Phi, psi and omega in degrees: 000129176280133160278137169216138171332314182300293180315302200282007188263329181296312199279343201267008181273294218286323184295292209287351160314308156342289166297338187252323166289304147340296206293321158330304222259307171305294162342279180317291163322335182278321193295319187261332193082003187242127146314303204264067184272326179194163206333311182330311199300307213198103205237357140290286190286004129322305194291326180299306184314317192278344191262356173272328220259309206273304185320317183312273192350280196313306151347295204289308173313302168307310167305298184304343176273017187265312171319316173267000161285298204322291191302353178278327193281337177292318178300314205263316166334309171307339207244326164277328155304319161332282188294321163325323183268313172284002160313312187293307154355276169335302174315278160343273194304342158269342163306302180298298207280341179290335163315124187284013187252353156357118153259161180351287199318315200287295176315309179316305199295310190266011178277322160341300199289311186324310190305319182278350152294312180240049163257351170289336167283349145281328170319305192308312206270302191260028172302143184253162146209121173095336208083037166216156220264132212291332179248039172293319207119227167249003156265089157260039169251359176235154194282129210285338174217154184224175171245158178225148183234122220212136183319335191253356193097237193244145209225100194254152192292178155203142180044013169101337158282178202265135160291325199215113174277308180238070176291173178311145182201151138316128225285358201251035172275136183298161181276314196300318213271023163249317186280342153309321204285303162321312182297309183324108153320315165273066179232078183298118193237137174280116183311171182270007188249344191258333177286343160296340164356060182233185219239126170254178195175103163345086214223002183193181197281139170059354179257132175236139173216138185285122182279326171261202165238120175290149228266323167305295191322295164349280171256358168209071166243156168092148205277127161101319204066194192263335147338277186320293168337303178247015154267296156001303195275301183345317201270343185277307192283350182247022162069021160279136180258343179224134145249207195218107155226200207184116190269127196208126163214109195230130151254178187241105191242143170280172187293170176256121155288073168316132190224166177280145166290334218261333183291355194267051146261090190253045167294326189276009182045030196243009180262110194232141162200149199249119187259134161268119166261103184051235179269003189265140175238153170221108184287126189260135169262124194260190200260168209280029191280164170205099036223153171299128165241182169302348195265325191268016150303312173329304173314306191272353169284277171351311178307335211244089182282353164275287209304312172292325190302335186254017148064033164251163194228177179249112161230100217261110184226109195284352167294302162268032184018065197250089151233144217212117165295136146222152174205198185228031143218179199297142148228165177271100169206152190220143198151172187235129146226116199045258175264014185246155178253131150268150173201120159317145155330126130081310182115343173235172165253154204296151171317099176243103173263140162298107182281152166249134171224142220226109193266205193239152202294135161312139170187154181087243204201071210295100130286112182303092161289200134320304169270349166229101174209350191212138178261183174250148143228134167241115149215147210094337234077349165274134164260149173219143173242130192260111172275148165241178203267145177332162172000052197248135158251148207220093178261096188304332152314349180228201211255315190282301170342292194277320188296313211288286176334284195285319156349304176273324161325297221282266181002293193313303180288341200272356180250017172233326204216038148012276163007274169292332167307356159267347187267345184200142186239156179227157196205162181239136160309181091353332172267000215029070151248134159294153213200130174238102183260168171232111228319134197317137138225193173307107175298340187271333223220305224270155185293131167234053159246011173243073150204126210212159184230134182206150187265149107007087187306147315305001227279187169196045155308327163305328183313305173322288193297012186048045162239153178270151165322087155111029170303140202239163178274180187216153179274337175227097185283109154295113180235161220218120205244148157278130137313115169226122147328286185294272172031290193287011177269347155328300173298287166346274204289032176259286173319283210278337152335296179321262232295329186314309177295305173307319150359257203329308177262356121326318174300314179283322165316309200280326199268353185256357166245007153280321187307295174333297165324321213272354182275330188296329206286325217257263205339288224299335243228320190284306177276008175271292183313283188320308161318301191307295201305299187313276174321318223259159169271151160268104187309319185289310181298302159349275192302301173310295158307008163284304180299328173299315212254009183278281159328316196298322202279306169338300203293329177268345174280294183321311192281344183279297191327316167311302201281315188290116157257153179294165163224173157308334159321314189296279185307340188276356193266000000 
């Protein structure tokens, strides 16, 4: 093969290109500290880098939300201790006002401080931190309770609903105009699905855990809560003997819409319908099935967390080609299904109230005998007479007590009266009085006499059960309470048991996500080594091998300078 000058001069270009890029490539590693700069370099051990590299991130990220629960949760500890001492406060000053040795002035001095417990228990209640508000729930950017001045009197909100409507009123409030008040439609009362409200927060792959304390759990456990609670002892230290509250239970329902069998065909996905909750609106899709039913309508109302939190439901009854919307605030709803229009009455949905029949609070120790064992219930007009079991006690002061207690009522009605077990439910108030409600109606037009107590000749077993003889439902209940001071350490010590609890459980929230921190710190630390190990250069090879290849290119610069010698040629160009 002939050698010709163009050849060694190509090849020795082509070399020493070689050698000053190796030497690049070393160069860049000592400069950066990476083996790994882009895919090229290693293209297994790129795909490692990047997926160690998005786990760190993701790691790193679960810490910081671990970081910022702590500090959210040491703020509402704080804050929660807070109200334990003014509760134990509380105590104390009722324990001081129930003593018959008072005199005026000393009950004036201590109804004052109360009054400024509970505007300092409102402060608690609208505590903030970083500038959100800690017992909103999951709206923390608005102060989550207020007051209201209300026909029956000042009311306190939570999210802008009434926590408790029908809480303690002055005893000189007329009943019907409490029960208008119970009664209103626009009366926003907060659901049992919105007191659950709370604010969650990411802290691992799939771990989500709720961070705040809801501002209801908080302040109204225990009959009244803690607000109510120290509008009481006020009205006991200011010589009122009596109060007022008052039981209500209503939803909102739309008209029943006769439809074609044919509008329950959504394949074609053109089946739509738009529900209004207060000012919030939603276009609903419904799913793409034929024929639609209630349950996967359901589904998809569900899907939608204000429309579930606000209880709304579907009621499809395809037999009687019937469908009708309920929720437990006014609702809206408008759509097609197919050739049929829904249009709510009127832009709301109509009033639907339980009638109630509502005894008087319970306490001690409910026994049966011979001569007390058995009631009259009418609902409807069907009478049943409900026996409970023979020389059975029932302590009604505890949980188990009331639970045993309405068990065997509900047992009694559902094997003699089948029937009535869809027509009527039993329950304990939050004050323990037993309560029997009844399937929802029209609140403007319909009657709330059909559910009724009656005793058993000779017995006075209604008595027990804290009802009068032939006692009837209501659409709206008013019951008539005494003040007592000592009475009221019940109430007291019920609230600070609570917060004693959420306390109790803020601690474990805080020790179990310090573990956490400290297992995130160790993840962090572990795919950081592993990152390292994959990526990073060993700087000592590095510089040695920088240095070889350093040499190498000296050594190919030096030895091409020898074999290319210039020509005249070289000069004549």
């Amino acid at each position: 093969m002939r050698i010709t000058n163009s050849m060694m001069i190509n090849t020795m270009m082509r070399n020493l290109n070689n050698n000053l890029y190796r030497l690049s490539q070393l160069d860049n590693q000592q400069a950066t500290g990476k083996k790994i700069l882009k895919p090229s370099d290693d293209p297994v051990g790129m795909s490692q880098v990047l997926k160690l590299s998005s786990d760190i991130a993701t790691y790193e990220q679960y810490k910081s939300n671990t970081d910022q629960a702590l500090s959210w949760m040491e703020a509402t500890e704080t804050s929660v201790t807070q109200l334990k001492d003014v509760l134990q406060r509380v105590r104390e000053l009722t324990g001081r006002g129930a003593t018959g040795t008072l005199t005026t002035e000393d009950k004036q001095a201590i109804e004052k401080e109360i009054s400024q417990l509970k505007e300092q228990v409102l402060s608690i209640g609208n505590a903030n931190y970083a500038g959100k508000y800690l017992f909103g729930g999951y709206n923390t950017m608005e102060k989550p309770f207020s007051l209201e001045e209300t026909p029956v009197g000042t009311k306190l909100k939570y999210n802008g609903k009434l926590l408790s409507p029908g809480g303690i009123v002055d005893d000189s409030i007329k009943d019907a105009d409490f029960q208008e008040f119970l009664t209103n439609k626009n009366n926003k009362i907060l659901t049992n699905e919105q007191m659950k409200d709370g604010m969650k927060i990411e802290i691992g792959m799939e771990d989500i855990t709720e961070i705040n304390v809801n501002g209801h759990e908080l302040f109204q456990r225990g009959f009244g809560g803690v607000f109510e609670t120290l509008t009481k002892l006020e009205k006991v230290l200011g010589g009122e003997k009596e109060y007022k509250q008052g039981f209500v239970d209503m939803q909102y329902q739309t008209d029943a819409v006769t439809f074609n069998s044919g509008d329950l065909d959504n394949s074609a996905g053109d089946r739509q319908i738009e529900i209004k909750i207060g000012k919030d609106r939603f276009d609903l899709k419904l799913p793409t099935d034929n024929p639609l039913t209630e349950e996967a309508v359901q589904k998809s109302i569900d899907a939608v967390e204000l429309l579930k939190k606000n209880g709304v439901k579907i009621h499809l009854d395809a037999g009687a080609n019937q469908i009708s919307f309920s929720a437990e605030e006014a609702i809206e709803v408008n759509g097609t299904l197919g050739s049929t229009t829904i249009n709510s009455t009127n832009g709301t949905g109509k009033q639907y109230i339980a009638p109630l029949l509502v005894g008087e609070r319970l306490e001690g120790t409910l026994e049966t005998t011979p001569d007390n064992y058995q009631f009259q219930l009418e609902v409807g007009g069907t009478i049943k007479t409900i026996q409970l079991p023979l020389n059975k006690k029932y302590e009604l002061n505890s949980s188990a007590g009331r639970s045993e207690l309405i068990k065997d009522i509900e047992d009694q009605i559902a094997s003699s009266a089948p029937d009535l077990s869809q027509e009527v439910k039993i329950s304990f108030t939050e004050d323990n009085r037993l309560q029997f409600t009844g399937k929802y109606k029209d609140g403007s037009a319909a009657a709330f006499d059909d559910i009724k107590i009656s005793n058993v000749d000779p017995s006075t077993f209604v008595t027990k059960l804290g009802y009068a003889q032939d006692q009837t439902s209501e659409k709206a209940v008013v019951k008539n309470s005494e003040l007592d001071a000592s009475a009221m350490l019940g109430d007291i010590d019920k609230n600070l048991k609570n917060v004693l609890s959420i306390l109790s459980e803020i601690g474990a929230k805080t020790n179990r996500l310090e573990l956490d921190q400290n297992r995130l710190d160790d993840n962090i630390i572990n795919f950081k080594k592993l990152l390292s190990k994959t990526q990073d250069a060993d700087m000592a090879e590095v510089i040695m091998e920088l240095k070889m290849q350093e040499n190498v290119y000296r050594a190919s610069l030096s030895t091409g300078a020898r074999i290319i010698q210039p020509t005249l040629l070289d000069f004549i160009r």
